[in-house]
mmCIF file of C-alpha atoms in Angstrom:
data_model
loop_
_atom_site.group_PDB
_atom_site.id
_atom_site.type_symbol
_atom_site.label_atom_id
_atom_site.label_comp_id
_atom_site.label_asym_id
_atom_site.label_seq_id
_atom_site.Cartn_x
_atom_site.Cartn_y
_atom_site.Cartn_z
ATOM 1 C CA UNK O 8 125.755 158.372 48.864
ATOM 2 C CA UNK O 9 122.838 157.439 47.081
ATOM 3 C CA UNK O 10 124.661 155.486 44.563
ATOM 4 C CA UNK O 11 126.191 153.017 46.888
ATOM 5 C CA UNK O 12 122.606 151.558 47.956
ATOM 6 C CA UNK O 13 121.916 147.980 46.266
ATOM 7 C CA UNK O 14 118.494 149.418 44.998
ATOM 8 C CA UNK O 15 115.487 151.551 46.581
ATOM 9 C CA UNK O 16 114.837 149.057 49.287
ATOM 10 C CA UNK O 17 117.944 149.218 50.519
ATOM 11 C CA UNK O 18 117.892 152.999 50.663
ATOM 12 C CA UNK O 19 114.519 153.012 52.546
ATOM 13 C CA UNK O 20 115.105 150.191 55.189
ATOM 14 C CA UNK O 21 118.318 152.653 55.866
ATOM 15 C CA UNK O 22 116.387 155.406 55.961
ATOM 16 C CA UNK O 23 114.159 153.482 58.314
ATOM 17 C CA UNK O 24 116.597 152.128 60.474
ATOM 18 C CA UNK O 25 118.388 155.416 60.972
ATOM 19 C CA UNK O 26 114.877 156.769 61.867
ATOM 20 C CA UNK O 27 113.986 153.669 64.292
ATOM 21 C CA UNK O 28 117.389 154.530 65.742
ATOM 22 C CA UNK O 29 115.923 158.278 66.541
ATOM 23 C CA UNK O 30 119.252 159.654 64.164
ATOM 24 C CA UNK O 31 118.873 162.803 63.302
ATOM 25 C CA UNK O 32 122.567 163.740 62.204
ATOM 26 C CA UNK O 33 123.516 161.205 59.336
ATOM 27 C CA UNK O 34 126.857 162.028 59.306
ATOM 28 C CA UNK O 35 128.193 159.667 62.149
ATOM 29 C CA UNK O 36 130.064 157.123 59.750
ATOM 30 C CA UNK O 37 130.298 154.363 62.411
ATOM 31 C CA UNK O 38 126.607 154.087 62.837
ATOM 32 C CA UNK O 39 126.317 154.514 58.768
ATOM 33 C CA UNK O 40 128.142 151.949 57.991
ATOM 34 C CA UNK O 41 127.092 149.950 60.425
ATOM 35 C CA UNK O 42 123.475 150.543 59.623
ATOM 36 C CA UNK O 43 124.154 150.039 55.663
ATOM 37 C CA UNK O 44 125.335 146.646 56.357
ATOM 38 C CA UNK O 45 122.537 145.773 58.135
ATOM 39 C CA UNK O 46 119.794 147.518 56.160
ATOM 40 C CA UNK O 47 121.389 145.636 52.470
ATOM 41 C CA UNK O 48 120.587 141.629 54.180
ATOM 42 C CA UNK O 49 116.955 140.398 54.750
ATOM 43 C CA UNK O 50 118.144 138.517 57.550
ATOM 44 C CA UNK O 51 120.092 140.773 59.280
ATOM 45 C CA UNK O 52 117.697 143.687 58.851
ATOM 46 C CA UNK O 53 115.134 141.197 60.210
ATOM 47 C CA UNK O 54 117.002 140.774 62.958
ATOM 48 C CA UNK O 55 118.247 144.130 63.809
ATOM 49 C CA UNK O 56 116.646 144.436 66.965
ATOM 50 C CA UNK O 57 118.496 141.255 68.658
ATOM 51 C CA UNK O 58 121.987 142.962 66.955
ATOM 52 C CA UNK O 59 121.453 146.359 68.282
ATOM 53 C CA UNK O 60 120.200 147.893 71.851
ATOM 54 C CA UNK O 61 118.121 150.247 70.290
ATOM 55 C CA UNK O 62 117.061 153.103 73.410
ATOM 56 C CA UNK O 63 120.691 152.859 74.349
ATOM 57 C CA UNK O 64 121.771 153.014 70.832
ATOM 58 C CA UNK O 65 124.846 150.157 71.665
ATOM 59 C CA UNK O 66 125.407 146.859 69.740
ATOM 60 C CA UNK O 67 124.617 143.853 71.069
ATOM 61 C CA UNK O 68 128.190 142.428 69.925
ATOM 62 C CA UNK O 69 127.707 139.065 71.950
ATOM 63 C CA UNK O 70 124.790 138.227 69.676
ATOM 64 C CA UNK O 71 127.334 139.128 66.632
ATOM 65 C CA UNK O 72 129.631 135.959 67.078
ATOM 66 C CA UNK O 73 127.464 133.709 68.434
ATOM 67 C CA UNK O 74 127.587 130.971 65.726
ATOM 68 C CA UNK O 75 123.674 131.596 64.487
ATOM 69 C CA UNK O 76 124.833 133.725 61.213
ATOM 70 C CA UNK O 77 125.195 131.854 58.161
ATOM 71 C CA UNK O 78 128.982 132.241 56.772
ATOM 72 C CA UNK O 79 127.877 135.390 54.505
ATOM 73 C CA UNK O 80 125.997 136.801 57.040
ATOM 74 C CA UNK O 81 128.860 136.385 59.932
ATOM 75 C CA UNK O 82 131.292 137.968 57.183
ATOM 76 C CA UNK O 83 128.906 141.231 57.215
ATOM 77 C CA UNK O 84 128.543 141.575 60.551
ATOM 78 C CA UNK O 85 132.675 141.144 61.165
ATOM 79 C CA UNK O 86 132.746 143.691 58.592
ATOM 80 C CA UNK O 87 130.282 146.299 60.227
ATOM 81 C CA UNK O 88 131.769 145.216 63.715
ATOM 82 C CA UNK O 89 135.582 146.352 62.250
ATOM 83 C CA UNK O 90 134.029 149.683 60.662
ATOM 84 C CA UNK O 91 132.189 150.539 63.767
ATOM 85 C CA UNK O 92 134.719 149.597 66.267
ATOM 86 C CA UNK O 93 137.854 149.724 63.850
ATOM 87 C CA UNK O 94 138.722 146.418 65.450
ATOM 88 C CA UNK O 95 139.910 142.798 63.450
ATOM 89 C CA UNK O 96 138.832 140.586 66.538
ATOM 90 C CA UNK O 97 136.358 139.900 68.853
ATOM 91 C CA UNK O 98 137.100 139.030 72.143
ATOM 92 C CA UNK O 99 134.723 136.591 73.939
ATOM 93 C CA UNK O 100 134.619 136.639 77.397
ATOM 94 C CA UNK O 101 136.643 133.170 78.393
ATOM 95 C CA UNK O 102 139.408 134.884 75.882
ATOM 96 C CA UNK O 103 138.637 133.471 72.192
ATOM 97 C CA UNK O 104 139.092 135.542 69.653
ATOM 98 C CA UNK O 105 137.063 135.693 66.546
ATOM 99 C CA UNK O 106 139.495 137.563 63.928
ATOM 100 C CA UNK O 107 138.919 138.383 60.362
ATOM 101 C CA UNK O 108 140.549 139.660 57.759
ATOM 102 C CA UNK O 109 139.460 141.606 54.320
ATOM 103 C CA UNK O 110 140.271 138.665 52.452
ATOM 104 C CA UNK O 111 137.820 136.724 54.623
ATOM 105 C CA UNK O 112 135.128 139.044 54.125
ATOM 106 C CA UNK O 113 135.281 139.468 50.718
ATOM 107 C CA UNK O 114 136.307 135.481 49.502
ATOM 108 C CA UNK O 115 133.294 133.496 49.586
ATOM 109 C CA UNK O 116 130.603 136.231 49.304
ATOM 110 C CA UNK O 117 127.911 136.214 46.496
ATOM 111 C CA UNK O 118 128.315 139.066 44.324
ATOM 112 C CA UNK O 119 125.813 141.338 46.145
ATOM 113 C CA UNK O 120 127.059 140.859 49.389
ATOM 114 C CA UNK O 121 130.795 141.473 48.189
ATOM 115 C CA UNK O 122 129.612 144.603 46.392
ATOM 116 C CA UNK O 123 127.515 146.283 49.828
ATOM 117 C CA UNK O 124 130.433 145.561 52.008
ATOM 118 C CA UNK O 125 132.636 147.362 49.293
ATOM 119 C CA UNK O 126 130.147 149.910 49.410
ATOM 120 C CA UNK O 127 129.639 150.252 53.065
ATOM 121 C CA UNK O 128 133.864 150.949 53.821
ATOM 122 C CA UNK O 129 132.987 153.573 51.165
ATOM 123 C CA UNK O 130 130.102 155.156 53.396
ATOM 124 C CA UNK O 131 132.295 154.410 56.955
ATOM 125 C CA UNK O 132 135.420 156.667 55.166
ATOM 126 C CA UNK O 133 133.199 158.671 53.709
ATOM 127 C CA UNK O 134 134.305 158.233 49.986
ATOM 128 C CA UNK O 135 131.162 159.483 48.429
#
């Protein structure tokens, strides 16, 4: 798996998430994934704690969709929201639907962030 990390920061704000997350099995590939999305962004590790519920190690989905993600961001965290819940959509609660697509994720993206969300449906099927 080690290979599919951006560089050696990315591999130990992983690390440290997983840890923060009190993870002691790494083999869960929803929570990988999820994590390896979220570890490879500045912003989105930065704000990891308003995406995920930490002590009862849920996602704060609502956040997710919320319109406060730049457009790269919002495609990584549709992308970690499909691996972990192996959904296309989310649902907000008056009915809306926020769907997306591969070709949305990936069209648009710099190069880095197109190559950790290849990466990261590598880690979620466990092609490493």
């Amino acid at each position: 798996m080690e290979k599919l990390f951006l560089n050696r920061r990315h591999m130990e704000k992983f690390a440290f998430m997983m840890d923060e997350l009190g993870f002691q099995d790494l083999r869960d590939p929803y929570w990988r994934s999820l994590v390896f999305i979220i570890s490879g962004n500045d912003k989105l590790f930065d704000q990891r704690h308003s995406l995920i519920k930490y002590k009862q190690k849920e996602i704060k989905s609502e956040c997710w969709f919320d319109g406060t993600l730049s457009g790269g961001e919002q495609r990584l965290v549709a992308l970690a929201y499909n691996l972990f819940t192996s959904q296309d959509f989310y649902e907000f609660e008056d009915g809306k639907r926020y769907n997306f697509s591969p070709l949305e994720i990936f069209g648009g993206g710099d190069e880095t962030a197109c190559r950790l969300a290849k990466n990261a449906i590598d880690v979620r099927l466990q092609y490493f």
